[in-house]
Structures are given as structure tokens and as C-alpha cells.
Amino acid sequence: MASPVDDADRAVLELVTNGQLDALQDLYDRYRTMAYSIALRITTDPSLAEDVVQDAFLGVWRNASRYVEGRGSVKTWVLSIVHHRAVDAVRRRRPTTGLPEREDTPPPALTLPDLWQEVAGNLDREEIAGAMARLTDVQREAIELAYWAGLTQPEIAERTGAPLGTVKSRVRLGLLALRRSLLEGGTGADGTPGEGGPA
Amino acid sequence: MNERPMTHDEALELAGLFVLGALEPADEAAVREHLATCPLSHAEFEELGGVVPALLADVELVEPPAALRDRIMDAARADLAARGRAIAPPAPAAPTPFPSAIERETRRRTRPSRFDWALRIAAVIAIVVAGAGGLLLQRQLDASQRFDRAVAAVLDAAAKPGARAVILAPAEGKQGRGLAAVAPDGTVTLAMRDLPATGGTQVYTAWVIVGSTPTSLADFTVDANGIASVITHPAPTQPGAIIALTLEPNAGNMAPTGAIISTGVTPAAPPAATS
């Protein structure tokens, strides 16, 4: 169910769709801290992070009409665009990495309707950090390299020395364990089969 | 990319990397193709994808520099001024003359330029009030509210110096009426209602027709509520130019190919205010 914040966000986004500059500023003020923090964690470069946030909010400005109600909150949509642009930015700094042709398409997760996204998008850092800590070291490493360092499967394999198939399994099983841990409120729920303890 | 299509099991194994955006482009494309064509369940993609928003919270919060807001707003302001130029289609080498019958029909419906600009706005408000008064169902009320917001955007644009208001009336046997504000740079802010919903690759295309030369302003889709609120990119215009909507089989056409839905004629600029 949509919260009052979600409703307010949607109203603001509709004004952005209509070309209202004040609404864009409102939306920026709502999520600037999260947006910049995400961009900074991925790029580790304050100047590049600013460029990413600017690029992302311009993307929101130009493509606000592409937001699809029912496929996640406005907050998640905006912050996912920031994440997406930040990953693209760090990949551009790595000339060996090909960039997917998805400049204006939402990140993959946004194409997937899932009511639990609403819950997941409102967790605080302590909860997610706790759940991440309960993963095995190799699962956590694989997810962090993929999500926060913007590495692709072969790059993670090269960085960690693990075969491609192992990287695939670590990420998949790690995300399943993370979901279970978050849903259960986190009491060491990592009973994921297939790959065990710390590296 | 592999020549053979990805199997269901292969796609499932890549679900985690896919939702994190960590696949190589070729693999990502193969998964997308699989998801679009495979009839089997892909619930695990949804389950894993649902975790991703939670990861966004795993950051140490850092306030951005105050100047970043000004940079973003300056860029958005510049984008608004030049909106659409980058995506504007090149001028057609040999523009297709717009059907003269349509022009005749449109001109028949048009008041002379001395028609008072303020009366046009009043007529627009009357359309809104009349439309809202008859809406009883919630869905219709929602549509009315959306149209109100769209009209408000047009009125804001029409109130700016040098802007001209245009009433769009449905073509013979068609539905779709509304209004537009044409800015001095040719940007058109459009509010339409009663438009049949688009389907498949169909789009409505807004055109400005100067003489017999149409220029595409914007492509857009419409859902079941029949409302459209559109701000186009700038295009050359002049008093007497026709603003038209056509229903096109696909986006990106350089000249109208589909049915004319609604038209209106740009009046002369309103007279300067005198004291």
C-alpha cells in the first residue's frame, strides 16, 4: 500500500512531467542526500558523484512520464536511476568494459513488479547492513562488487579468482539469503544451500 | 552473444547478476529476450529484484554541496528552453504536403485573428467546467483532474508574453478536443481530452503546419482516460499555422500518415497591453 510519502512523491513527479521546475527542485530536495551518497559510494569521487546526480535528475526531468506506478515507489525509481548512472560513469572509466545500450531504460529491477520492493525501499541502513553482515563473506563480496563497484560477472571473476559459474551462484544465493534475512527480521537466516562459509 | 537462444534454466541462473545490472551487455540482452518470449514462470527474478531497493539504503549519508542544486536547476531550465531539439527529427527533404481538405476544414472552423484572445481562454475554462460537471464516476473524475492540471499548464504557458492560445476541435467524425499555448519560440503546451486510447505501436503526433509543410512536434500515447498533457520541442511557427493531431501507426514519422484527429489555427499574437 502506498504511504503518504509515496503519494506526495507521485504528485510532485506529475508536476515534473508537466515541466514544472519548482517540482523538480522539490524532488531533488527530498532525495538529494541519498542520491549523492549513493553516487559517492559508487564513484568514490565527489566531483564525479556531483555529475552523476546532475545527470540523474536531468534524466528524471526529461523522462518523468516513464515512471510506472505500481512498479515501485518514486523514491526507488529516482535512486535507482542515480545508481544506474553512477555505475555507467565508473564503467566508462574502465575502457575494457562495454556499456549496455540502456541509456534511458530503467535498471533491470525496475522492470520487475514486486510488492516487497515497497518494503525493501523503506528499510534503514542498520537493517540492510545487518542483513549483509549475515551473508557469507564470498556472497557479500560478490554482491558488493556487482552493485557498488559496478563490476560485471567476468570482472568479478577476475577480481576474486572465482570461476564465472561460482560468481553467478554467489550472487544469486546471496540475494536469496538477503531477502530471507530481511523478511525474517534477521536472526542469522543464512541457510543458503550450495556455498558455505567465509572464504 | 551465443547464436542459440538462452534456455530457461540458464536464464534463471543469471537472475541475480541480471537484477544487479552486472551482466555483460550480450548476456543481459539474451536474458531480456528470454524474459520477453518464455512462457514459464520467472518468479525468482521478481524475488531477487525485490531485494535491490534495499541495497540502496546501505550507504553512509553525505550531504551534497549546496551549489549542486543550482547546477541541476540551471541545466533543467536550459533543457526546458531547448527541450526536444536534440530529439527533433531532421527537416524532411521533401515534405509531404498536408492534405488540403484538412486545411480547408480547419480554416472553416477558425475565427479571424481579431477574435479576442481572452475570450479564447474563457472558452477553454468553459470547456473544463462543462466537462467536469458531468463526470460522476471516479475514473472520470480522475481524468477530469488530470485534464484540469493539463489545462493549468497551458494557461500558465499562454499567460507568458508573446504566447498564443489555440483551441483544438475534433476533425469530422473524430473525438479529441483541447487547447494549446504556442510560445514565441514555437514550443507548444498541449492539453487534450476525449482522445481514443492508443494501442500497440500507435502514437498521437502533434504537428505544426506552416503553409503546406508539417513539422512533427511530439509523439505521445494516451491511455483509457483519453487525456494528454504534452510540452513539445520548439519549431518554427507563425500566425495562421495549424496545430494538428494525427493518430500514427508508429512514432517518428516525418510527415502525417494517419488520420487527422483534431486541429486548430494559431491566431495572431495578442495585442500589447495598453493602459
PDB file of N, CA and C in Angstrom, chain A residues 14 18 21 24-25 28-29 32-34 36-38 41 50-51 53-54 58 61-62 76 79 91 98 100 108-109 112-114 116-117 120 123 125 128 146-148 151-154 168 171-172 175-176 178-179, chain B residues 12-14 16-22 24-25 28 32 44-65 68-69 71-73 75-77 79-80 83 149 229 231:
ATOM      1  N   GLU A  14       4.334  14.138 -11.018  1.00  0.00           N
ATOM      2  CA  GLU A  14       3.408  14.507 -12.099  1.00  0.00           C
ATOM      3  C   GLU A  14       3.629  15.954 -12.517  1.00  0.00           C
ATOM      4  N   ASN A  18       4.886  17.621 -16.132  1.00  0.00           N
ATOM      5  CA  ASN A  18       4.294  18.765 -16.818  1.00  0.00           C
ATOM      6  C   ASN A  18       5.282  19.913 -17.021  1.00  0.00           C
ATOM      7  N   LEU A  21       9.471  23.397 -13.047  1.00  0.00           N
ATOM      8  CA  LEU A  21      10.822  23.429 -12.475  1.00  0.00           C
ATOM      9  C   LEU A  21      10.796  23.373 -10.946  1.00  0.00           C
ATOM     10  N   LEU A  24      10.708  19.900  -9.754  1.00  0.00           N
ATOM     11  CA  LEU A  24      11.996  19.198  -9.838  1.00  0.00           C
ATOM     12  C   LEU A  24      12.863  19.545  -8.635  1.00  0.00           C
ATOM     13  N   GLN A  25      12.851  20.823  -8.266  1.00  0.00           N
ATOM     14  CA  GLN A  25      13.647  21.234  -7.106  1.00  0.00           C
ATOM     15  C   GLN A  25      13.124  20.564  -5.833  1.00  0.00           C
ATOM     16  N   TYR A  28      14.304  17.012  -5.879  1.00  0.00           N
ATOM     17  CA  TYR A  28      15.741  16.978  -5.573  1.00  0.00           C
ATOM     18  C   TYR A  28      15.965  17.138  -4.062  1.00  0.00           C
ATOM     19  N   ASP A  29      15.256  18.091  -3.465  1.00  0.00           N
ATOM     20  CA  ASP A  29      15.448  18.317  -2.029  1.00  0.00           C
ATOM     21  C   ASP A  29      15.016  17.115  -1.195  1.00  0.00           C
ATOM     22  N   ARG A  32      18.104  14.413  -2.301  1.00  0.00           N
ATOM     23  CA  ARG A  32      19.465  14.798  -2.666  1.00  0.00           C
ATOM     24  C   ARG A  32      20.511  14.064  -1.828  1.00  0.00           C
ATOM     25  N   THR A  33      20.258  13.899  -0.547  1.00  0.00           N
ATOM     26  CA  THR A  33      21.279  13.298   0.319  1.00  0.00           C
ATOM     27  C   THR A  33      21.490  11.824  -0.040  1.00  0.00           C
ATOM     28  N   MET A  34      20.381  11.106  -0.175  1.00  0.00           N
ATOM     29  CA  MET A  34      20.505   9.692  -0.570  1.00  0.00           C
ATOM     30  C   MET A  34      21.151   9.577  -1.952  1.00  0.00           C
ATOM     31  N   TYR A  36      23.164  11.650  -3.580  1.00  0.00           N
ATOM     32  CA  TYR A  36      24.592  11.969  -3.599  1.00  0.00           C
ATOM     33  C   TYR A  36      25.392  10.885  -2.876  1.00  0.00           C
ATOM     34  N   SER A  37      24.841  10.371  -1.795  1.00  0.00           N
ATOM     35  CA  SER A  37      25.554   9.340  -1.026  1.00  0.00           C
ATOM     36  C   SER A  37      25.731   8.070  -1.857  1.00  0.00           C
ATOM     37  N   ILE A  38      24.691   7.703  -2.599  1.00  0.00           N
ATOM     38  CA  ILE A  38      24.792   6.519  -3.464  1.00  0.00           C
ATOM     39  C   ILE A  38      25.826   6.757  -4.564  1.00  0.00           C
ATOM     40  N   ARG A  41      29.319   6.664  -3.076  1.00  0.00           N
ATOM     41  CA  ARG A  41      29.809   5.324  -2.719  1.00  0.00           C
ATOM     42  C   ARG A  41      30.268   4.583  -3.978  1.00  0.00           C
ATOM     43  N   GLU A  50      28.878  14.365  -8.135  1.00  0.00           N
ATOM     44  CA  GLU A  50      28.013  15.514  -8.449  1.00  0.00           C
ATOM     45  C   GLU A  50      27.509  15.432  -9.883  1.00  0.00           C
ATOM     46  N   ASP A  51      28.411  15.091 -10.792  1.00  0.00           N
ATOM     47  CA  ASP A  51      28.000  14.971 -12.204  1.00  0.00           C
ATOM     48  C   ASP A  51      26.929  13.892 -12.369  1.00  0.00           C
ATOM     49  N   VAL A  53      24.764  12.815 -10.106  1.00  0.00           N
ATOM     50  CA  VAL A  53      23.479  13.256  -9.546  1.00  0.00           C
ATOM     51  C   VAL A  53      22.807  14.245 -10.488  1.00  0.00           C
ATOM     52  N   GLN A  54      23.599  15.158 -11.046  1.00  0.00           N
ATOM     53  CA  GLN A  54      23.024  16.110 -12.000  1.00  0.00           C
ATOM     54  C   GLN A  54      22.449  15.364 -13.210  1.00  0.00           C
ATOM     55  N   LEU A  58      18.494  15.214 -14.241  1.00  0.00           N
ATOM     56  CA  LEU A  58      18.079  15.653 -15.581  1.00  0.00           C
ATOM     57  C   LEU A  58      17.356  14.526 -16.300  1.00  0.00           C
ATOM     58  N   TRP A  61      13.971  14.555 -14.959  1.00  0.00           N
ATOM     59  CA  TRP A  61      13.282  15.725 -15.543  1.00  0.00           C
ATOM     60  C   TRP A  61      12.768  15.407 -16.950  1.00  0.00           C
ATOM     61  N   ARG A  62      13.610  14.768 -17.727  1.00  0.00           N
ATOM     62  CA  ARG A  62      13.241  14.509 -19.122  1.00  0.00           C
ATOM     63  C   ARG A  62      12.315  13.305 -19.269  1.00  0.00           C
ATOM     64  N   THR A  76      12.327   4.898  -4.992  1.00  0.00           N
ATOM     65  CA  THR A  76      13.141   3.815  -5.525  1.00  0.00           C
ATOM     66  C   THR A  76      13.499   4.073  -6.986  1.00  0.00           C
ATOM     67  N   LEU A  79      16.233   6.894  -7.092  1.00  0.00           N
ATOM     68  CA  LEU A  79      17.532   6.453  -6.578  1.00  0.00           C
ATOM     69  C   LEU A  79      18.133   5.346  -7.448  1.00  0.00           C
ATOM     70  N   ARG A  91      31.986   2.641 -15.128  1.00  0.00           N
ATOM     71  CA  ARG A  91      32.347   1.724 -16.217  1.00  0.00           C
ATOM     72  C   ARG A  91      33.003   2.477 -17.365  1.00  0.00           C
ATOM     73  N   GLY A  98      32.383  -2.954 -21.683  1.00  0.00           N
ATOM     74  CA  GLY A  98      31.364  -2.492 -22.615  1.00  0.00           C
ATOM     75  C   GLY A  98      30.186  -1.935 -21.848  1.00  0.00           C
ATOM     76  N   PRO A 100      26.231  -1.377 -21.693  1.00  0.00           N
ATOM     77  CA  PRO A 100      24.992  -1.816 -22.323  1.00  0.00           C
ATOM     78  C   PRO A 100      24.250  -0.623 -22.912  1.00  0.00           C
ATOM     79  N   PRO A 108      17.319  -3.079 -14.515  1.00  0.00           N
ATOM     80  CA  PRO A 108      16.545  -4.310 -14.617  1.00  0.00           C
ATOM     81  C   PRO A 108      15.523  -4.504 -13.514  1.00  0.00           C
ATOM     82  N   ALA A 109      15.905  -4.203 -12.276  1.00  0.00           N
ATOM     83  CA  ALA A 109      14.983  -4.475 -11.178  1.00  0.00           C
ATOM     84  C   ALA A 109      13.676  -3.712 -11.339  1.00  0.00           C
ATOM     85  N   LEU A 112      10.600  -5.241 -12.883  1.00  0.00           N
ATOM     86  CA  LEU A 112      10.039  -6.407 -12.217  1.00  0.00           C
ATOM     87  C   LEU A 112       9.088  -5.997 -11.108  1.00  0.00           C
ATOM     88  N   PRO A 113       7.807  -6.130 -11.323  1.00  0.00           N
ATOM     89  CA  PRO A 113       6.867  -5.764 -10.280  1.00  0.00           C
ATOM     90  C   PRO A 113       6.990  -6.695  -9.081  1.00  0.00           C
ATOM     91  N   ASP A 114       7.077  -6.138  -7.923  1.00  0.00           N
ATOM     92  CA  ASP A 114       7.179  -6.942  -6.719  1.00  0.00           C
ATOM     93  C   ASP A 114       6.784  -6.055  -5.553  1.00  0.00           C
ATOM     94  N   TRP A 116       7.055  -6.416  -2.575  1.00  0.00           N
ATOM     95  CA  TRP A 116       8.017  -6.359  -1.492  1.00  0.00           C
ATOM     96  C   TRP A 116       9.037  -5.239  -1.702  1.00  0.00           C
ATOM     97  N   GLN A 117       9.139  -4.762  -2.956  1.00  0.00           N
ATOM     98  CA  GLN A 117      10.026  -3.629  -3.214  1.00  0.00           C
ATOM     99  C   GLN A 117       9.665  -2.449  -2.331  1.00  0.00           C
ATOM    100  N   ALA A 120      11.216  -3.122   0.922  1.00  0.00           N
ATOM    101  CA  ALA A 120      12.669  -3.082   0.835  1.00  0.00           C
ATOM    102  C   ALA A 120      13.178  -1.662   0.662  1.00  0.00           C
ATOM    103  N   LEU A 123      13.642   0.320   4.080  1.00  0.00           N
ATOM    104  CA  LEU A 123      14.475  -0.159   5.174  1.00  0.00           C
ATOM    105  C   LEU A 123      15.566   0.879   5.467  1.00  0.00           C
ATOM    106  N   ARG A 125      19.523   1.891   7.022  1.00  0.00           N
ATOM    107  CA  ARG A 125      20.841   1.347   6.769  1.00  0.00           C
ATOM    108  C   ARG A 125      21.207   0.253   7.754  1.00  0.00           C
ATOM    109  N   ILE A 128      19.706  -3.125   6.644  1.00  0.00           N
ATOM    110  CA  ILE A 128      20.318  -3.747   5.475  1.00  0.00           C
ATOM    111  C   ILE A 128      21.773  -4.122   5.773  1.00  0.00           C
ATOM    112  N   ALA A 146      29.396  -6.299  -7.490  1.00  0.00           N
ATOM    113  CA  ALA A 146      28.444  -6.110  -8.584  1.00  0.00           C
ATOM    114  C   ALA A 146      27.676  -4.806  -8.422  1.00  0.00           C
ATOM    115  N   TYR A 147      27.186  -4.557  -7.219  1.00  0.00           N
ATOM    116  CA  TYR A 147      26.249  -3.446  -7.041  1.00  0.00           C
ATOM    117  C   TYR A 147      26.937  -2.120  -6.745  1.00  0.00           C
ATOM    118  N   TRP A 148      28.005  -2.172  -5.962  1.00  0.00           N
ATOM    119  CA  TRP A 148      28.623  -0.913  -5.539  1.00  0.00           C
ATOM    120  C   TRP A 148      29.898  -0.583  -6.307  1.00  0.00           C
ATOM    121  N   LEU A 151      31.059  -3.800 -11.133  1.00  0.00           N
ATOM    122  CA  LEU A 151      31.777  -4.817 -11.901  1.00  0.00           C
ATOM    123  C   LEU A 151      30.786  -5.793 -12.539  1.00  0.00           C
ATOM    124  N   THR A 152      31.171  -6.279 -13.705  1.00  0.00           N
ATOM    125  CA  THR A 152      30.351  -7.292 -14.369  1.00  0.00           C
ATOM    126  C   THR A 152      30.848  -8.680 -13.964  1.00  0.00           C
ATOM    127  N   GLN A 153      30.095  -9.678 -14.366  1.00  0.00           N
ATOM    128  CA  GLN A 153      30.411 -11.056 -13.971  1.00  0.00           C
ATOM    129  C   GLN A 153      31.874 -11.438 -14.264  1.00  0.00           C
ATOM    130  N   PRO A 154      32.371 -11.217 -15.485  1.00  0.00           N
ATOM    131  CA  PRO A 154      33.769 -11.594 -15.733  1.00  0.00           C
ATOM    132  C   PRO A 154      34.759 -10.790 -14.893  1.00  0.00           C
ATOM    133  N   LYS A 168      28.233 -16.436 -10.452  1.00  0.00           N
ATOM    134  CA  LYS A 168      26.795 -16.488 -10.712  1.00  0.00           C
ATOM    135  C   LYS A 168      26.053 -17.027  -9.488  1.00  0.00           C
ATOM    136  N   VAL A 171      26.182 -14.661  -6.236  1.00  0.00           N
ATOM    137  CA  VAL A 171      25.273 -13.511  -6.298  1.00  0.00           C
ATOM    138  C   VAL A 171      23.830 -13.972  -6.114  1.00  0.00           C
ATOM    139  N   ARG A 172      23.452 -15.004  -6.835  1.00  0.00           N
ATOM    140  CA  ARG A 172      22.062 -15.472  -6.770  1.00  0.00           C
ATOM    141  C   ARG A 172      21.702 -15.964  -5.369  1.00  0.00           C
ATOM    142  N   LEU A 175      21.649 -13.098  -2.790  1.00  0.00           N
ATOM    143  CA  LEU A 175      20.435 -12.275  -2.819  1.00  0.00           C
ATOM    144  C   LEU A 175      19.248 -13.014  -2.208  1.00  0.00           C
ATOM    145  N   LEU A 176      19.163 -14.316  -2.476  1.00  0.00           N
ATOM    146  CA  LEU A 176      18.078 -15.098  -1.865  1.00  0.00           C
ATOM    147  C   LEU A 176      18.199 -15.092  -0.345  1.00  0.00           C
ATOM    148  N   LEU A 178      19.724 -12.852   1.440  1.00  0.00           N
ATOM    149  CA  LEU A 178      19.480 -11.483   1.901  1.00  0.00           C
ATOM    150  C   LEU A 178      17.982 -11.219   2.015  1.00  0.00           C
ATOM    151  N   ARG A 179      17.256 -11.651   1.016  1.00  0.00           N
ATOM    152  CA  ARG A 179      15.802 -11.466   1.037  1.00  0.00           C
ATOM    153  C   ARG A 179      15.190 -12.179   2.238  1.00  0.00           C
TER     154      ARG A 179
ATOM    155  N   LEU B  12      17.544 -18.442 -15.459  1.00  0.00           N
ATOM    156  CA  LEU B  12      17.339 -18.408 -14.007  1.00  0.00           C
ATOM    157  C   LEU B  12      18.665 -18.299 -13.259  1.00  0.00           C
ATOM    158  N   GLU B  13      19.668 -19.010 -13.752  1.00  0.00           N
ATOM    159  CA  GLU B  13      20.975 -18.961 -13.083  1.00  0.00           C
ATOM    160  C   GLU B  13      21.570 -17.549 -13.107  1.00  0.00           C
ATOM    161  N   LEU B  14      21.190 -16.776 -14.125  1.00  0.00           N
ATOM    162  CA  LEU B  14      21.741 -15.426 -14.246  1.00  0.00           C
ATOM    163  C   LEU B  14      20.868 -14.370 -13.572  1.00  0.00           C
ATOM    164  N   GLY B  16      20.336 -13.350 -10.532  1.00  0.00           N
ATOM    165  CA  GLY B  16      20.957 -12.470  -9.544  1.00  0.00           C
ATOM    166  C   GLY B  16      21.802 -11.392 -10.197  1.00  0.00           C
ATOM    167  N   LEU B  17      22.659 -11.811 -11.121  1.00  0.00           N
ATOM    168  CA  LEU B  17      23.502 -10.828 -11.811  1.00  0.00           C
ATOM    169  C   LEU B  17      22.656  -9.879 -12.652  1.00  0.00           C
ATOM    170  N   PHE B  18      21.574 -10.400 -13.214  1.00  0.00           N
ATOM    171  CA  PHE B  18      20.705  -9.569 -14.051  1.00  0.00           C
ATOM    172  C   PHE B  18      20.076  -8.442 -13.230  1.00  0.00           C
ATOM    173  N   VAL B  19      19.489  -8.787 -12.085  1.00  0.00           N
ATOM    174  CA  VAL B  19      18.792  -7.745 -11.324  1.00  0.00           C
ATOM    175  C   VAL B  19      19.762  -6.735 -10.722  1.00  0.00           C
ATOM    176  N   LEU B  20      21.024  -7.138 -10.576  1.00  0.00           N
ATOM    177  CA  LEU B  20      22.026  -6.181 -10.089  1.00  0.00           C
ATOM    178  C   LEU B  20      22.640  -5.382 -11.228  1.00  0.00           C
ATOM    179  N   GLY B  21      22.274  -5.685 -12.468  1.00  0.00           N
ATOM    180  CA  GLY B  21      22.845  -4.976 -13.613  1.00  0.00           C
ATOM    181  C   GLY B  21      24.298  -5.331 -13.834  1.00  0.00           C
ATOM    182  N   ALA B  22      24.691  -6.550 -13.488  1.00  0.00           N
ATOM    183  CA  ALA B  22      26.109  -6.935 -13.535  1.00  0.00           C
ATOM    184  C   ALA B  22      26.420  -7.926 -14.652  1.00  0.00           C
ATOM    185  N   GLU B  24      27.292  -8.797 -18.636  1.00  0.00           N
ATOM    186  CA  GLU B  24      27.828  -8.174 -19.840  1.00  0.00           C
ATOM    187  C   GLU B  24      26.640  -7.861 -20.760  1.00  0.00           C
ATOM    188  N   PRO B  25      26.784  -6.840 -21.594  1.00  0.00           N
ATOM    189  CA  PRO B  25      25.636  -6.421 -22.431  1.00  0.00           C
ATOM    190  C   PRO B  25      25.007  -7.561 -23.227  1.00  0.00           C
ATOM    191  N   GLU B  28      22.995  -9.717 -20.903  1.00  0.00           N
ATOM    192  CA  GLU B  28      21.804  -9.011 -20.445  1.00  0.00           C
ATOM    193  C   GLU B  28      20.729  -9.011 -21.539  1.00  0.00           C
ATOM    194  N   ARG B  32      16.982 -10.613 -21.357  1.00  0.00           N
ATOM    195  CA  ARG B  32      15.783  -9.816 -21.674  1.00  0.00           C
ATOM    196  C   ARG B  32      14.954 -10.498 -22.763  1.00  0.00           C
ATOM    197  N   GLU B  44      11.524 -16.012  -9.646  1.00  0.00           N
ATOM    198  CA  GLU B  44      12.776 -15.739  -8.931  1.00  0.00           C
ATOM    199  C   GLU B  44      13.377 -14.395  -9.340  1.00  0.00           C
ATOM    200  N   PHE B  45      13.149 -14.008 -10.580  1.00  0.00           N
ATOM    201  CA  PHE B  45      13.621 -12.677 -10.984  1.00  0.00           C
ATOM    202  C   PHE B  45      12.938 -11.609 -10.138  1.00  0.00           C
ATOM    203  N   GLU B  46      11.649 -11.802  -9.907  1.00  0.00           N
ATOM    204  CA  GLU B  46      10.910 -10.827  -9.111  1.00  0.00           C
ATOM    205  C   GLU B  46      11.378 -10.840  -7.660  1.00  0.00           C
ATOM    206  N   GLU B  47      11.607 -12.054  -7.142  1.00  0.00           N
ATOM    207  CA  GLU B  47      12.057 -12.160  -5.746  1.00  0.00           C
ATOM    208  C   GLU B  47      13.410 -11.487  -5.566  1.00  0.00           C
ATOM    209  N   LEU B  48      14.326 -11.773  -6.456  1.00  0.00           N
ATOM    210  CA  LEU B  48      15.662 -11.199  -6.334  1.00  0.00           C
ATOM    211  C   LEU B  48      15.634  -9.702  -6.632  1.00  0.00           C
ATOM    212  N   GLY B  49      14.852  -9.318  -7.641  1.00  0.00           N
ATOM    213  CA  GLY B  49      14.748  -7.903  -7.982  1.00  0.00           C
ATOM    214  C   GLY B  49      14.170  -7.090  -6.843  1.00  0.00           C
ATOM    215  N   GLY B  50      13.315  -7.724  -6.044  1.00  0.00           N
ATOM    216  CA  GLY B  50      12.721  -7.023  -4.915  1.00  0.00           C
ATOM    217  C   GLY B  50      13.715  -6.678  -3.834  1.00  0.00           C
ATOM    218  N   VAL B  51      14.847  -7.359  -3.809  1.00  0.00           N
ATOM    219  CA  VAL B  51      15.863  -7.082  -2.790  1.00  0.00           C
ATOM    220  C   VAL B  51      16.660  -5.823  -3.141  1.00  0.00           C
ATOM    221  N   VAL B  52      16.757  -5.543  -4.421  1.00  0.00           N
ATOM    222  CA  VAL B  52      17.687  -4.499  -4.870  1.00  0.00           C
ATOM    223  C   VAL B  52      17.426  -3.129  -4.238  1.00  0.00           C
ATOM    224  N   PRO B  53      16.150  -2.680  -4.127  1.00  0.00           N
ATOM    225  CA  PRO B  53      15.945  -1.365  -3.498  1.00  0.00           C
ATOM    226  C   PRO B  53      16.488  -1.293  -2.071  1.00  0.00           C
ATOM    227  N   ALA B  54      16.503  -2.427  -1.386  1.00  0.00           N
ATOM    228  CA  ALA B  54      17.027  -2.417  -0.015  1.00  0.00           C
ATOM    229  C   ALA B  54      18.516  -2.080  -0.012  1.00  0.00           C
ATOM    230  N   LEU B  55      19.218  -2.541  -1.038  1.00  0.00           N
ATOM    231  CA  LEU B  55      20.659  -2.286  -1.082  1.00  0.00           C
ATOM    232  C   LEU B  55      20.961  -0.788  -1.131  1.00  0.00           C
ATOM    233  N   LEU B  56      20.033  -0.023  -1.720  1.00  0.00           N
ATOM    234  CA  LEU B  56      20.269   1.421  -1.860  1.00  0.00           C
ATOM    235  C   LEU B  56      20.458   2.111  -0.515  1.00  0.00           C
ATOM    236  N   ALA B  57      19.897   1.503   0.538  1.00  0.00           N
ATOM    237  CA  ALA B  57      19.986   2.145   1.857  1.00  0.00           C
ATOM    238  C   ALA B  57      21.342   1.927   2.518  1.00  0.00           C
ATOM    239  N   ASP B  58      22.162   1.060   1.926  1.00  0.00           N
ATOM    240  CA  ASP B  58      23.429   0.698   2.587  1.00  0.00           C
ATOM    241  C   ASP B  58      24.521   1.701   2.246  1.00  0.00           C
ATOM    242  N   VAL B  59      24.283   2.960   2.590  1.00  0.00           N
ATOM    243  CA  VAL B  59      25.279   3.997   2.325  1.00  0.00           C
ATOM    244  C   VAL B  59      25.434   4.896   3.543  1.00  0.00           C
ATOM    245  N   GLU B  60      26.624   5.444   3.671  1.00  0.00           N
ATOM    246  CA  GLU B  60      26.833   6.472   4.683  1.00  0.00           C
ATOM    247  C   GLU B  60      26.320   7.781   4.104  1.00  0.00           C
ATOM    248  N   LEU B  61      25.419   8.436   4.826  1.00  0.00           N
ATOM    249  CA  LEU B  61      24.786   9.630   4.273  1.00  0.00           C
ATOM    250  C   LEU B  61      25.742  10.819   4.254  1.00  0.00           C
ATOM    251  N   VAL B  62      25.857  11.417   3.097  1.00  0.00           N
ATOM    252  CA  VAL B  62      26.731  12.584   2.899  1.00  0.00           C
ATOM    253  C   VAL B  62      25.909  13.656   2.180  1.00  0.00           C
ATOM    254  N   GLU B  63      25.898  14.852   2.740  1.00  0.00           N
ATOM    255  CA  GLU B  63      25.137  15.949   2.122  1.00  0.00           C
ATOM    256  C   GLU B  63      25.887  16.478   0.889  1.00  0.00           C
ATOM    257  N   PRO B  64      25.199  16.664  -0.219  1.00  0.00           N
ATOM    258  CA  PRO B  64      25.885  17.192  -1.398  1.00  0.00           C
ATOM    259  C   PRO B  64      26.189  18.682  -1.238  1.00  0.00           C
ATOM    260  N   PRO B  65      27.136  19.212  -2.005  1.00  0.00           N
ATOM    261  CA  PRO B  65      27.392  20.663  -1.953  1.00  0.00           C
ATOM    262  C   PRO B  65      26.133  21.437  -2.337  1.00  0.00           C
ATOM    263  N   LEU B  68      25.178  22.265  -5.971  1.00  0.00           N
ATOM    264  CA  LEU B  68      24.705  21.250  -6.919  1.00  0.00           C
ATOM    265  C   LEU B  68      23.240  21.496  -7.296  1.00  0.00           C
ATOM    266  N   ARG B  69      22.458  21.956  -6.329  1.00  0.00           N
ATOM    267  CA  ARG B  69      21.055  22.230  -6.652  1.00  0.00           C
ATOM    268  C   ARG B  69      20.959  23.283  -7.763  1.00  0.00           C
ATOM    269  N   ARG B  71      23.165  24.012 -10.011  1.00  0.00           N
ATOM    270  CA  ARG B  71      23.621  23.438 -11.290  1.00  0.00           C
ATOM    271  C   ARG B  71      22.507  22.639 -11.959  1.00  0.00           C
ATOM    272  N   ILE B  72      21.831  21.843 -11.152  1.00  0.00           N
ATOM    273  CA  ILE B  72      20.766  20.999 -11.708  1.00  0.00           C
ATOM    274  C   ILE B  72      19.614  21.865 -12.215  1.00  0.00           C
ATOM    275  N   MET B  73      19.241  22.854 -11.432  1.00  0.00           N
ATOM    276  CA  MET B  73      18.109  23.691 -11.856  1.00  0.00           C
ATOM    277  C   MET B  73      18.469  24.528 -13.081  1.00  0.00           C
ATOM    278  N   ALA B  75      20.533  23.602 -15.397  1.00  0.00           N
ATOM    279  CA  ALA B  75      20.528  22.658 -16.527  1.00  0.00           C
ATOM    280  C   ALA B  75      19.106  22.329 -16.949  1.00  0.00           C
ATOM    281  N   ALA B  76      18.217  22.162 -15.967  1.00  0.00           N
ATOM    282  CA  ALA B  76      16.818  21.854 -16.299  1.00  0.00           C
ATOM    283  C   ALA B  76      16.163  23.037 -17.000  1.00  0.00           C
ATOM    284  N   ARG B  77      16.500  24.246 -16.518  1.00  0.00           N
ATOM    285  CA  ARG B  77      15.938  25.450 -17.149  1.00  0.00           C
ATOM    286  C   ARG B  77      16.397  25.536 -18.610  1.00  0.00           C
ATOM    287  N   ASP B  79      17.346  23.072 -20.423  1.00  0.00           N
ATOM    288  CA  ASP B  79      16.718  21.960 -21.150  1.00  0.00           C
ATOM    289  C   ASP B  79      15.282  22.303 -21.525  1.00  0.00           C
ATOM    290  N   LEU B  80      14.593  22.974 -20.612  1.00  0.00           N
ATOM    291  CA  LEU B  80      13.213  23.353 -20.900  1.00  0.00           C
ATOM    292  C   LEU B  80      13.167  24.302 -22.093  1.00  0.00           C
ATOM    293  N   ARG B  83      14.057  22.173 -25.072  1.00  0.00           N
ATOM    294  CA  ARG B  83      13.524  20.811 -24.991  1.00  0.00           C
ATOM    295  C   ARG B  83      13.172  20.266 -26.371  1.00  0.00           C
ATOM    296  N   ARG B 149      -5.236  19.721 -14.557  1.00  0.00           N
ATOM    297  CA  ARG B 149      -3.813  20.026 -14.392  1.00  0.00           C
ATOM    298  C   ARG B 149      -3.173  20.345 -15.734  1.00  0.00           C
ATOM    299  N   SER B 229      -1.289  15.505 -21.773  1.00  0.00           N
ATOM    300  CA  SER B 229      -0.650  16.753 -21.357  1.00  0.00           C
ATOM    301  C   SER B 229       0.766  16.712 -21.900  1.00  0.00           C
ATOM    302  N   ILE B 231       4.280  18.855 -23.564  1.00  0.00           N
ATOM    303  CA  ILE B 231       5.055  20.050 -23.913  1.00  0.00           C
ATOM    304  C   ILE B 231       6.004  19.628 -25.025  1.00  0.00           C
TER     305      ILE B 231
END
